[in-house]
CSV table of C-alpha atoms and ligand atoms in Angstrom, one decimal:
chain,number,residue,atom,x,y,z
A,172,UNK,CA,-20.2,23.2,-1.9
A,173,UNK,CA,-19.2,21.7,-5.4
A,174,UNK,CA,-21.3,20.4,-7.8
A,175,UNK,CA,-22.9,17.1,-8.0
A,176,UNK,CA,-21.2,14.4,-10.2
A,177,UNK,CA,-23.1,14.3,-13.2
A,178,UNK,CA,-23.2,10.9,-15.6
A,179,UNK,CA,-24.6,11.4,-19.2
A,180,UNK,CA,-24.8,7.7,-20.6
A,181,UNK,CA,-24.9,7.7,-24.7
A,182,UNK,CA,-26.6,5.5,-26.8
A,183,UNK,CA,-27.0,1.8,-24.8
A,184,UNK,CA,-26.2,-0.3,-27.9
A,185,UNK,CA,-22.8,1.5,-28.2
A,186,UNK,CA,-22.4,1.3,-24.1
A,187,UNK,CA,-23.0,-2.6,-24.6
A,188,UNK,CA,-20.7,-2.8,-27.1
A,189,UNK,CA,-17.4,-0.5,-25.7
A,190,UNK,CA,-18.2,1.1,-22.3
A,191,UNK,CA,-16.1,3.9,-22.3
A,192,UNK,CA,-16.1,6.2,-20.0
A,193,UNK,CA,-14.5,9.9,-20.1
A,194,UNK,CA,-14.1,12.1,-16.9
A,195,UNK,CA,-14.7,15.7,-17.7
A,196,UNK,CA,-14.4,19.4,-15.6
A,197,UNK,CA,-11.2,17.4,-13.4
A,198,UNK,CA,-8.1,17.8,-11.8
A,199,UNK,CA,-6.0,14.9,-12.8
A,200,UNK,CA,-2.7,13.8,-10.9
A,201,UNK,CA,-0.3,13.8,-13.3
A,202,UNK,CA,3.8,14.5,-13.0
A,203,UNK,CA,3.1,15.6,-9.6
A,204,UNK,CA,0.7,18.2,-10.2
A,205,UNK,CA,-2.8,18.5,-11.0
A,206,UNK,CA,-3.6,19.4,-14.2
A,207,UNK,CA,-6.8,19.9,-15.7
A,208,UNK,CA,-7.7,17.4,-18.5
A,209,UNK,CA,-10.0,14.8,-19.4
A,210,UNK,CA,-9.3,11.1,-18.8
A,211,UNK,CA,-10.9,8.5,-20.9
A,212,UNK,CA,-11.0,4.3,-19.4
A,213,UNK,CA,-12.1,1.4,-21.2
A,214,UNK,CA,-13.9,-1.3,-18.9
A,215,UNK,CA,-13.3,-4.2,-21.3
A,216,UNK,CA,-9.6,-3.3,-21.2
A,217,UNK,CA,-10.1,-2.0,-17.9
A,218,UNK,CA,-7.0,0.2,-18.8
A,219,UNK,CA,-6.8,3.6,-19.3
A,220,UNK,CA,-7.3,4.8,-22.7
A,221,UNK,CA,-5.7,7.2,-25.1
A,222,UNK,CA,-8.3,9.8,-25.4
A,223,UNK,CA,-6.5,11.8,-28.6
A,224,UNK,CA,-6.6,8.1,-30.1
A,225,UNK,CA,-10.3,6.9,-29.3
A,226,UNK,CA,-11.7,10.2,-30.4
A,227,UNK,CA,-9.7,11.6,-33.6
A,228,UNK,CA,-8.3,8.4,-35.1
A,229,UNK,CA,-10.9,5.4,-33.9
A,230,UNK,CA,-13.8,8.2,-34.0
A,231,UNK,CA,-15.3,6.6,-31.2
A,232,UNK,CA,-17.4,8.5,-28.9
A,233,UNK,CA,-17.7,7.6,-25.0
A,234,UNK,CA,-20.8,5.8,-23.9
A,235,UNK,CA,-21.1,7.6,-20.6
A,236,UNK,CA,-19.6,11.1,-19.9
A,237,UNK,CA,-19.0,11.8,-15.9
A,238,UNK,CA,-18.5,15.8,-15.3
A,239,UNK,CA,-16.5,15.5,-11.8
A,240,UNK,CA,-17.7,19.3,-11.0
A,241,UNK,CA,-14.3,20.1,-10.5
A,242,UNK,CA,-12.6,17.3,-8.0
A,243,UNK,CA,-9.5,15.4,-7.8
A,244,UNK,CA,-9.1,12.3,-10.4
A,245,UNK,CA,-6.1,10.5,-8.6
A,246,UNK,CA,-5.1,7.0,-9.4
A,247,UNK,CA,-6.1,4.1,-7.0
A,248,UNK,CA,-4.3,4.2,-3.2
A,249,UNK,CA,-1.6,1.2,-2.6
A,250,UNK,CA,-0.8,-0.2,0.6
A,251,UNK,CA,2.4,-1.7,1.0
A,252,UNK,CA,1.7,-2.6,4.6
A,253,UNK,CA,-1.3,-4.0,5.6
A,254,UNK,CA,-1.9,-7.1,8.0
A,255,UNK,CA,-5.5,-7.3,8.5
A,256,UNK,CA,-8.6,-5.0,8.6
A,257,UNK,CA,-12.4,-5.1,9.6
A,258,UNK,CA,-11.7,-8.3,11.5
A,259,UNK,CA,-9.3,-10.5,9.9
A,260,UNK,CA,-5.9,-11.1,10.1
A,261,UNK,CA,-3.5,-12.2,7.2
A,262,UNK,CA,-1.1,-14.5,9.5
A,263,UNK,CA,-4.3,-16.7,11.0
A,264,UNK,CA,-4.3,-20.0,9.9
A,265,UNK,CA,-7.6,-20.6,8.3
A,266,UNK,CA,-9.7,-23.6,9.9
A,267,UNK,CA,-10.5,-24.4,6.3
A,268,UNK,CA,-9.8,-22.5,2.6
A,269,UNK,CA,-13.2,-21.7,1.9
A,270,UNK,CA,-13.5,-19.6,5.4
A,271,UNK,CA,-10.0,-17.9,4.7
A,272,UNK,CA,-11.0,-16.6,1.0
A,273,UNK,CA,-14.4,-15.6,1.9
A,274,UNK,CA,-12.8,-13.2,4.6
A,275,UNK,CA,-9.8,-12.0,2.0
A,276,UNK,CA,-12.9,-11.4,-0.5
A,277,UNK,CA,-14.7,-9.3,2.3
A,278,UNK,CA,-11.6,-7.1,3.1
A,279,UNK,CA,-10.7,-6.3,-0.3
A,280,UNK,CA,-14.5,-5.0,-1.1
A,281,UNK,CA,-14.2,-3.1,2.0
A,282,UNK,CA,-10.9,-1.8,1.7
A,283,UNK,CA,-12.0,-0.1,-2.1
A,284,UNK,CA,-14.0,2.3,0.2
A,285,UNK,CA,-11.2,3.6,2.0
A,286,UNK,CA,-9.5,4.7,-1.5
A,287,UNK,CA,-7.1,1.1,-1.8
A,288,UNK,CA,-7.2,-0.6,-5.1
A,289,UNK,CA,-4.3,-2.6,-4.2
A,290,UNK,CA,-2.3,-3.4,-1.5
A,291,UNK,CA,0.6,-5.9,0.1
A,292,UNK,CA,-1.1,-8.2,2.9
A,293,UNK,CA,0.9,-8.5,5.2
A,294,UNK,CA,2.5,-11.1,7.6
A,295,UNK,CA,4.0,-10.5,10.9
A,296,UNK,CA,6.1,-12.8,11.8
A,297,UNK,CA,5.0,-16.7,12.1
A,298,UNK,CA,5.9,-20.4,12.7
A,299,UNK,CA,6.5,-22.1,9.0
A,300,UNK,CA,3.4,-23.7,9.5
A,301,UNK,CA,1.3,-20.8,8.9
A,302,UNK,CA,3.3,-19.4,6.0
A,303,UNK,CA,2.7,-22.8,4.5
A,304,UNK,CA,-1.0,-22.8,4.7
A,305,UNK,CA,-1.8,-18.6,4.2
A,306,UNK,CA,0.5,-17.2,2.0
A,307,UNK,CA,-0.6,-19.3,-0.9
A,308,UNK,CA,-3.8,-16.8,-1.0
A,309,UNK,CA,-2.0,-13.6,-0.3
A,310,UNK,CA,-0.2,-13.7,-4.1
A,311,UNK,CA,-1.0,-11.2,-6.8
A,312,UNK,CA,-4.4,-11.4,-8.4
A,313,UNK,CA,-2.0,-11.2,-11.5
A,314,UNK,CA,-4.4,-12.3,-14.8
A,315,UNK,CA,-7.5,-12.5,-13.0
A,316,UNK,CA,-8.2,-8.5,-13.5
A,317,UNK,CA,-11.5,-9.2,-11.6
A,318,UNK,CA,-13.0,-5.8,-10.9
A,319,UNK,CA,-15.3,-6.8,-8.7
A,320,UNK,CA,-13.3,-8.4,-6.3
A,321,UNK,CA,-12.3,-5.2,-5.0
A,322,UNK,CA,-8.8,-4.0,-3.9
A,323,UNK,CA,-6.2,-6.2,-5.5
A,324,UNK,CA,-3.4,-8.0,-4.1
A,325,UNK,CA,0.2,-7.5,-5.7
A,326,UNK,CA,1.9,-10.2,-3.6
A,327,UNK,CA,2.4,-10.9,-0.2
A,328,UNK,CA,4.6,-8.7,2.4
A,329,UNK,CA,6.4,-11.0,4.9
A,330,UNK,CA,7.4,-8.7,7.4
A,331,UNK,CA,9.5,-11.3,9.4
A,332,UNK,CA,10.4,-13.9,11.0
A,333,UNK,CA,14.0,-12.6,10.0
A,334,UNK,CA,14.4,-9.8,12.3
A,335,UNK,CA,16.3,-8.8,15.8
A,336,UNK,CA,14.8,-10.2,18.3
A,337,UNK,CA,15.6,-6.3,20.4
A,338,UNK,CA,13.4,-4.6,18.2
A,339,UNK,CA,10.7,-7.2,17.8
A,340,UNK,CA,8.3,-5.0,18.6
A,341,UNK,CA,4.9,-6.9,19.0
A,342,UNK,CA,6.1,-9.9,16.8
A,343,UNK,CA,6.5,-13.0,18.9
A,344,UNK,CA,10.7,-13.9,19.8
A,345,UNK,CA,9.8,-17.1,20.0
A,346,UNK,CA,9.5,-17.6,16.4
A,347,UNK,CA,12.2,-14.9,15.1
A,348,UNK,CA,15.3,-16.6,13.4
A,349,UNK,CA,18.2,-15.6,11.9
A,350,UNK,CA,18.9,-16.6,7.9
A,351,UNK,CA,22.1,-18.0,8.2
A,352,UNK,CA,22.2,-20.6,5.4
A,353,UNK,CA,20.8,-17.3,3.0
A,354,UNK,CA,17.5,-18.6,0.7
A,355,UNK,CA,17.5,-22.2,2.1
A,356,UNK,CA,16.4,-20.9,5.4
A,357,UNK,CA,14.4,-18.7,3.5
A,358,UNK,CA,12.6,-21.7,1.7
A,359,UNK,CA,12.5,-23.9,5.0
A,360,UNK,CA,10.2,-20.9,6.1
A,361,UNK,CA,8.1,-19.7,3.9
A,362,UNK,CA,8.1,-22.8,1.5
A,363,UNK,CA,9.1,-24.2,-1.7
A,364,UNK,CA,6.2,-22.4,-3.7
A,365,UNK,CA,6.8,-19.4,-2.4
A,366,UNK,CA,9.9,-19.7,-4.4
A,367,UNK,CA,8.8,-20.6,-7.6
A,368,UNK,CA,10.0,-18.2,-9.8
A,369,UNK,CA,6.4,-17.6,-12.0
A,370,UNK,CA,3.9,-17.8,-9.0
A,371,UNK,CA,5.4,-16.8,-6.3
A,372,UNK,CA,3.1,-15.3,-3.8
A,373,UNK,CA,5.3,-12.8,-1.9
A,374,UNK,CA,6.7,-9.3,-3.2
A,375,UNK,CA,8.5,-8.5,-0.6
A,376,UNK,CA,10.3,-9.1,2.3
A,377,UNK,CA,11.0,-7.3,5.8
A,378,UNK,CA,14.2,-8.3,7.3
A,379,UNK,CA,17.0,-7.4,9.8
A,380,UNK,CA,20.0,-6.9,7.9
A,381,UNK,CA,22.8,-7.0,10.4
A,382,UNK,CA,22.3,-10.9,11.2
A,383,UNK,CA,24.2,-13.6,10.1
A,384,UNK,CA,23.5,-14.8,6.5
A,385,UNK,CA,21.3,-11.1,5.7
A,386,UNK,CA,23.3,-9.8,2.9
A,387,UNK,CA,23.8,-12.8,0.9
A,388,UNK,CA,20.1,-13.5,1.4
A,389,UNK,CA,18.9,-10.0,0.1
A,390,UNK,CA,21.1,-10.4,-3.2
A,391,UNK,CA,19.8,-14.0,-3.6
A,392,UNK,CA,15.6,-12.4,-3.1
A,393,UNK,CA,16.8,-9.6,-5.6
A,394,UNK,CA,17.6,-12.4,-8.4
A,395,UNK,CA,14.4,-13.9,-7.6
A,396,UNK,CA,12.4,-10.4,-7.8
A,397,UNK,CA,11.5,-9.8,-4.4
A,398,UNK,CA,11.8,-7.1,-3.2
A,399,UNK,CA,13.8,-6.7,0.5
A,400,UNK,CA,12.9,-3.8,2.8
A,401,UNK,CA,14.9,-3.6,6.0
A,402,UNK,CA,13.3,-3.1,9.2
A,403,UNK,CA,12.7,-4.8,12.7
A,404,UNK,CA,16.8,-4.0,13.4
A,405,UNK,CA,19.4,-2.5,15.5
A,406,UNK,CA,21.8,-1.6,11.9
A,407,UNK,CA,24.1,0.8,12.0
A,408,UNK,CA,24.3,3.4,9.3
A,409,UNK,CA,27.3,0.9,7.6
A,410,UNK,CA,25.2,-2.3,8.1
A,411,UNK,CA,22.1,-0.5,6.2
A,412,UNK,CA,24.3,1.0,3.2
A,413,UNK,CA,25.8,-2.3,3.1
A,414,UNK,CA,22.0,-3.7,3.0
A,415,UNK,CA,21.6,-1.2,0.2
A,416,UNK,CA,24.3,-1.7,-2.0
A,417,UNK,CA,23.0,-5.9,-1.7
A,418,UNK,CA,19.9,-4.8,-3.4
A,419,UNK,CA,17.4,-3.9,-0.6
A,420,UNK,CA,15.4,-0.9,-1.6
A,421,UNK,CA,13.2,0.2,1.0
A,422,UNK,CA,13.0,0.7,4.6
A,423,UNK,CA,10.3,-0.8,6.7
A,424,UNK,CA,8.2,2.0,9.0
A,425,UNK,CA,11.1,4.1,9.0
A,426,UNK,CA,11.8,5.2,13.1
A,427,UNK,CA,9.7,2.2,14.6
A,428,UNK,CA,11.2,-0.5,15.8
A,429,UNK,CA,14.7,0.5,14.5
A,430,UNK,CA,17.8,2.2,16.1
A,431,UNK,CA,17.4,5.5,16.6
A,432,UNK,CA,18.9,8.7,15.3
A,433,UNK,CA,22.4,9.5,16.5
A,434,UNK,CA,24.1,12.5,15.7
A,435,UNK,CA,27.3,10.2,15.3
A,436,UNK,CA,25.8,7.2,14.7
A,437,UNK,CA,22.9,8.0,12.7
A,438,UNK,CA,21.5,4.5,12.1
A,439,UNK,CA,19.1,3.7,9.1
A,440,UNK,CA,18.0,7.0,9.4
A,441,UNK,CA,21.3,8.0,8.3
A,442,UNK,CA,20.7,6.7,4.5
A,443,UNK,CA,18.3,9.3,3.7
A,444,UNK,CA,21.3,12.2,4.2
A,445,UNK,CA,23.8,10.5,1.9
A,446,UNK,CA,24.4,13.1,-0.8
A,447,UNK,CA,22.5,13.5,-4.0
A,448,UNK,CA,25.3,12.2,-6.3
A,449,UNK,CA,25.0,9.6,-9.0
A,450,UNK,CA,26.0,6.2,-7.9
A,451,UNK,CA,23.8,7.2,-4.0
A,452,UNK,CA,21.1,4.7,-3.6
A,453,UNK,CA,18.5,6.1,-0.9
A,454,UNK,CA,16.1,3.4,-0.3
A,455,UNK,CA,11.9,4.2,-0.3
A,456,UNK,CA,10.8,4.2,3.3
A,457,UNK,CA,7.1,3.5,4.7
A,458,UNK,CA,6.1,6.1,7.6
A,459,UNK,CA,2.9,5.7,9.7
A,460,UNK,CA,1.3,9.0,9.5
A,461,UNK,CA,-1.3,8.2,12.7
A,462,UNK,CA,-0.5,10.5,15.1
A,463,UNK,CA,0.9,8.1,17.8
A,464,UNK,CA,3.9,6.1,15.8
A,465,UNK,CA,5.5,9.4,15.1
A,466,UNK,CA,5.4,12.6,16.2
A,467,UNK,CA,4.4,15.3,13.0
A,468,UNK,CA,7.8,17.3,13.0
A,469,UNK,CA,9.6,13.8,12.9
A,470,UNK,CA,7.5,12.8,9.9
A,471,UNK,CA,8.5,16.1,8.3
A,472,UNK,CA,11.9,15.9,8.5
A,473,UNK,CA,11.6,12.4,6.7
A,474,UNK,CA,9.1,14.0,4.1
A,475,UNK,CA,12.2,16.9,3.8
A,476,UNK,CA,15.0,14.5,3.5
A,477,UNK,CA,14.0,12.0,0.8
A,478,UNK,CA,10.5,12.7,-0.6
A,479,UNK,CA,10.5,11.0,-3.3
A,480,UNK,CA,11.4,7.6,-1.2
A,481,UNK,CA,8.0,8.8,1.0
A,482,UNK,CA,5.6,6.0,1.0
A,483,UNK,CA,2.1,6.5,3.6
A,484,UNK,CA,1.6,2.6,5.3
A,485,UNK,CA,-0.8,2.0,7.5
A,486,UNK,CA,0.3,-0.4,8.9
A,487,UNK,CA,-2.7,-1.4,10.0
A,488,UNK,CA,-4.0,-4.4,12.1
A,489,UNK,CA,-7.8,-6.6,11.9
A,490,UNK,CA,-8.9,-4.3,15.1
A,491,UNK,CA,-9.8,-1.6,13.0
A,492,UNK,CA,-13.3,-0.5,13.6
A,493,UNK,CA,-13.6,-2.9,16.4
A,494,UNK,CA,-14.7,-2.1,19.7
A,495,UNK,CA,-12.1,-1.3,22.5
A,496,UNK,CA,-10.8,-4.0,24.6
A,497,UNK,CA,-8.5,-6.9,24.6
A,498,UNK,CA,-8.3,-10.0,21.9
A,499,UNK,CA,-6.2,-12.5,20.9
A,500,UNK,CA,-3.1,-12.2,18.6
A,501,UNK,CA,-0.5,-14.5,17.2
A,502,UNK,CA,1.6,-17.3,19.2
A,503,UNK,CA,-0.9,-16.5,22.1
A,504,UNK,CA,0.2,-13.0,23.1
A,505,UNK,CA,-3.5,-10.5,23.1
A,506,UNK,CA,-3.6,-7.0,22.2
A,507,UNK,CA,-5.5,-4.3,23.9
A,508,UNK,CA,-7.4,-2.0,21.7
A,509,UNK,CA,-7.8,2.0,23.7
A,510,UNK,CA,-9.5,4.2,20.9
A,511,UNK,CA,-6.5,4.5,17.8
A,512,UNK,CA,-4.0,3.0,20.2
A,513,UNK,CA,-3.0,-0.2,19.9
A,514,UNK,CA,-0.4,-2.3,22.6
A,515,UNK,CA,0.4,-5.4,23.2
A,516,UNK,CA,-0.8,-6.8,26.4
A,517,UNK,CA,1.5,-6.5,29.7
A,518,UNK,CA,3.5,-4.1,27.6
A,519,UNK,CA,3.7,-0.4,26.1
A,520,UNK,CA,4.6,-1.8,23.0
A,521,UNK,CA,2.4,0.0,19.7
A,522,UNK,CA,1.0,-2.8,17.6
A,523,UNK,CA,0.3,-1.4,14.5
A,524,UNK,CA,-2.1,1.4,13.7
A,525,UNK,CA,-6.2,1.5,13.2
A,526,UNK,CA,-6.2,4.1,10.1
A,527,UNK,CA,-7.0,4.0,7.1
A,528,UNK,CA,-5.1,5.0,4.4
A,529,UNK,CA,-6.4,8.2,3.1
A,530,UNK,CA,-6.8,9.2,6.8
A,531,UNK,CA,-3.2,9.4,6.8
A,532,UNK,CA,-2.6,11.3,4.1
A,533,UNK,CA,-5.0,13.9,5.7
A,534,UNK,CA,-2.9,13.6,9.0
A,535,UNK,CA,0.4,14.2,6.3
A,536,UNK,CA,-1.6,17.3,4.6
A,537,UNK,CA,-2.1,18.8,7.7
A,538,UNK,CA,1.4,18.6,9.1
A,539,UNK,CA,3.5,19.2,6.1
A,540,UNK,CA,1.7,21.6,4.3
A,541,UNK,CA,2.0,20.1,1.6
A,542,UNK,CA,0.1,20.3,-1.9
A,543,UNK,CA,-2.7,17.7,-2.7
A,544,UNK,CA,-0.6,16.8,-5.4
A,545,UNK,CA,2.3,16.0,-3.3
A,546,UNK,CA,0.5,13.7,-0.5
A,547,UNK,CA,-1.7,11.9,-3.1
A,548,UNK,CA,1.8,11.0,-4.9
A,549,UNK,CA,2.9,8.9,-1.5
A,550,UNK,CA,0.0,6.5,-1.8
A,551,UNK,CA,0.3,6.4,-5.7
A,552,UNK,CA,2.9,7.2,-7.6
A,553,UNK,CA,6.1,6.2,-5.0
A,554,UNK,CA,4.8,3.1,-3.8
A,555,UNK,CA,4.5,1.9,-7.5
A,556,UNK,CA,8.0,3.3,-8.3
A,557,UNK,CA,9.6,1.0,-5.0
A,558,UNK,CA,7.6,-1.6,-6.7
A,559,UNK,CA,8.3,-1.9,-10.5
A,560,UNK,CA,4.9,-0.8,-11.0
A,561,UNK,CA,4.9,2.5,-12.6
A,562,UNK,CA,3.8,1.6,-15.7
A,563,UNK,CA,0.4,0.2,-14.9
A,564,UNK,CA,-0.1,1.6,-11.0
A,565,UNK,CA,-0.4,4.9,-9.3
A,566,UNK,CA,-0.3,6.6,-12.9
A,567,UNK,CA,-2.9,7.9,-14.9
A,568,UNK,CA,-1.4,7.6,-18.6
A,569,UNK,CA,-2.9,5.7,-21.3
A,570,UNK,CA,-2.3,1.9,-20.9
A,571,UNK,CA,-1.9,1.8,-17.0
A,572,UNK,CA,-4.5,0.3,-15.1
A,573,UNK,CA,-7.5,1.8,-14.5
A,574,UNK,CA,-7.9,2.1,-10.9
A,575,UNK,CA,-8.9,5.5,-9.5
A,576,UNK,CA,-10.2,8.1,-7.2
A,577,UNK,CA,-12.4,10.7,-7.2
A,578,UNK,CA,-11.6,13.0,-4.6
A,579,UNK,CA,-13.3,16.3,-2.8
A,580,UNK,CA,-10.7,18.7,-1.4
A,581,UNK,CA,-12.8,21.1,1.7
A,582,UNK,CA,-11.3,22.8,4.4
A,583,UNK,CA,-11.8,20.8,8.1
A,584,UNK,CA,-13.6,22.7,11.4
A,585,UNK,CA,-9.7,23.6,12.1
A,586,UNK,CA,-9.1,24.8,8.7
A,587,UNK,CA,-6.7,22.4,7.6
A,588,UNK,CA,-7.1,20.6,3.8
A,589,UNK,CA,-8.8,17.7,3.7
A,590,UNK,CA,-9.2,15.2,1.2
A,591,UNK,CA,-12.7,12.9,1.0
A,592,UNK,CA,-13.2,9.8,-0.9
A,593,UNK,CA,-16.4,10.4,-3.6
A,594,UNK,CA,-15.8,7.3,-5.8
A,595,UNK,CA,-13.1,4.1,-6.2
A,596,UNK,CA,-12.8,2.4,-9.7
A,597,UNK,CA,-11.1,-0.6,-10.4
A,598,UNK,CA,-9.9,-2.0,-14.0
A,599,UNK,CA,-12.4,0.6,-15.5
A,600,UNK,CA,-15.8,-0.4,-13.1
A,601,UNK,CA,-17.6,1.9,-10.6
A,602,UNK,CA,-16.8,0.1,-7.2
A,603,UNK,CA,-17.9,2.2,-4.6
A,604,UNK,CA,-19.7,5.9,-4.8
A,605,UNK,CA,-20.4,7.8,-1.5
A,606,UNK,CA,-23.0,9.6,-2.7
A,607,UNK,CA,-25.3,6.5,-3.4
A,608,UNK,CA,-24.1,5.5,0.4
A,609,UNK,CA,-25.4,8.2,1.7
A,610,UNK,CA,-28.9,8.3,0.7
B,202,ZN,ZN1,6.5,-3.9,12.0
């Protein structure tokens, strides 16, 4: 049984003044590894701070001290694939604004307990009408820096409508589409705004690159920053390089909803065993670590292949902690909720997960046998590399952001690691702290 955290505040005029806060007797990711160190976070700034700096050449002392009694200091967990949690769905058209950003508001506080300090909300795929009218409040909280809002959004993903209609999975063929006139089909979707090249709302896009006008679009979404992951497809190994070397950089929930592995036609799959050479591009790939989207050995072989591309989604849908039966979806299909398992009615079809986030990376520990280190770098470090982040997300050196998790590694009843959740910072402030929860 570790220690209790410990907090030792300083003097409360200096607190007022600077609040900074330095994390003593912890394991900080860093590099890959845990390394113990402190970490010092300013929550003006709400940055992390130089600690040689603040101490030896501004002299300034911390106004609170936190010894961490040994435990994990990781940054803040992304999620790159997200379309709803605790009730509400991303791709529902709001009856009116007020009622859409009340319910964003309540999942991002939420979500900050789960470990997630930022994530993509996601869209599965939708008539234009409802990308007019939601994605407008799915864009990045950019400037804002409003700790307590909770998690923060850093753009939207719109997973669709561009996809093959053969490996739809649960999103509706009725609206799929195919971008043959490249970005103007693009535009007619989503709209004009979501264009605009300094408020854009979306970060990146899911689409199928094998049909007509896909290769021209993915170059055009790379000029405009946005990023392309490929997914929802029936490519074949030439048609994803081809994707690749167009500018996509990621692979949507790599083995779902895609062709499968072929010893002689290996699919997307196939561009994780290109050789290690310069001038190879192997694209970042999401994987749903839930037990029922892919089977462990599978996700191990992905881990194995590429694992610095390895990036934990959940992928996961508004019926999380709901009760089991069946509700309505999208373009009036309804989705029946048994336990974790998640179909779409009439169908066997998996429709997205009900995990959370650092329930995965325990399900990855677990399998993989992998260090803490390791798994805590697929929900941090990666999936701010795949997004031009790594200067300010899923790192813990001076200047990034300071979003973070305080983490208690145990042993579960099967003797497995297991990583818990003790406290979630955002931009420097104390969000969420399961010991006060508890008592
Ligand atoms: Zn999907």
């Amino acid at each position: 049984m570790p220690s209790a955290i410990r907090s030792h505040s300083q003097s409360p005029i200096r607190r007022f003044r600077t609040r900074i806060t330095k994390f003593t007797n912890c394991r900080l990711l860093k590099n890959g590894s845990l390394v113990k160190e402190d970490l010092w976070i300013g929550a003006d700034s709400g940055k992390i701070l130089d600690g040689q700096d603040v101490f030896f050449h501004r002299q300034t002392a911390p106004d609170q001290v936190i010894d961490l009694g040994g435990r994990i200091l990781s940054p803040g967990f992304i999620d790159v694939q997200l379309n709803g949690a605790f009730g509400f769905n991303f791709s529902i058209e709001p009856e009116n604004s007020a009622t859409y950003v009340k319910e964003l508001t309540r999942i991002k506080k939420s979500l900050v307990e789960t470990g997630v300090t930022s994530f993509l909300p996601t869209t599965t795929s939708q008539r234009p009408e409802t990308y007019h009218k939601v994605l407008r409040f799915l864009g990045p909280s950019g400037a804002q820096r409003n700790a307590n809002d909770g998690a923060e959004s850093l753009g939207a993903h719109c997973e669709g409508p561009f996809i093959n209609p053969c490996r739809n999975g649960i999103h509706s063929a009725s609206v799929l589409r195919a971008p043959a006139n490249g970005l103007e089909d693009l535009i007619a979707c989503y709209g004009q705004d979501a264009f605009d090249q300094h408020t854009s709302p979306i970060k990146l896009v899911t689409l199928a690159p094998e049909l007509p006008g896909s290769l021209a679009t993915i170059a055009e979404l790379k000029k405009r920053n946005i990023i392309t992951s490929i997914g929802h497809s029936a490519a074949t190994y030439e048609e994803a390089k081809d994707a690749v070397e167009s500018g996509a950089s990621m692979i949507t929930h790599l083995f779902n909803a895609m062709s499968p592995l072929h010893h002689r036609n290996p699919g997307m799959f196939g561009l994780l065993g290109q050789a290690s050479v310069p001038g190879s591009q192997k694209p970042f790939f999401g994987i749903i670590a839930d037990g029922i989207h892919l089977h462990s050995s599978v996700v191990n072989i992905a881990w194995n292949a590429h694992p610095d591309g390895f990036i934990l989604v959940t992928d996961a849908m508004p019926l999380v902690g709901m009760p089991d039966g069946v509700y309505d979806w999208t373009n009036g299909d309804r989705l029946v909720k048994n336990g974790h398992i998640l179909t779409l009615e009439g169908s066997d079809k998996l429709a997205g997960s009900s995990i959370t986030l650092i329930e995965c990376v325990n399900n990855f520990l677990k399998w993989s046998g992998t260090s803490f280190a390791q798994a805590l770098g697929t929900v941090t470090s990666t999936p701010s590399r795949m997004l031009g982040l790594e200067n300010c997300k899923g790192t813990l050196e001076p200047d990034a952001d300071a979003d973070l998790v305080v983490l208690e590694d145990a042993i579960d009843a099967n003797g497995s690691p297991k990583l818990q959740v003790e406290q979630v910072w955002k931009f420097g402030q104390c969000l969420f702290d399961a010991s006060s929860h508890s008592e």
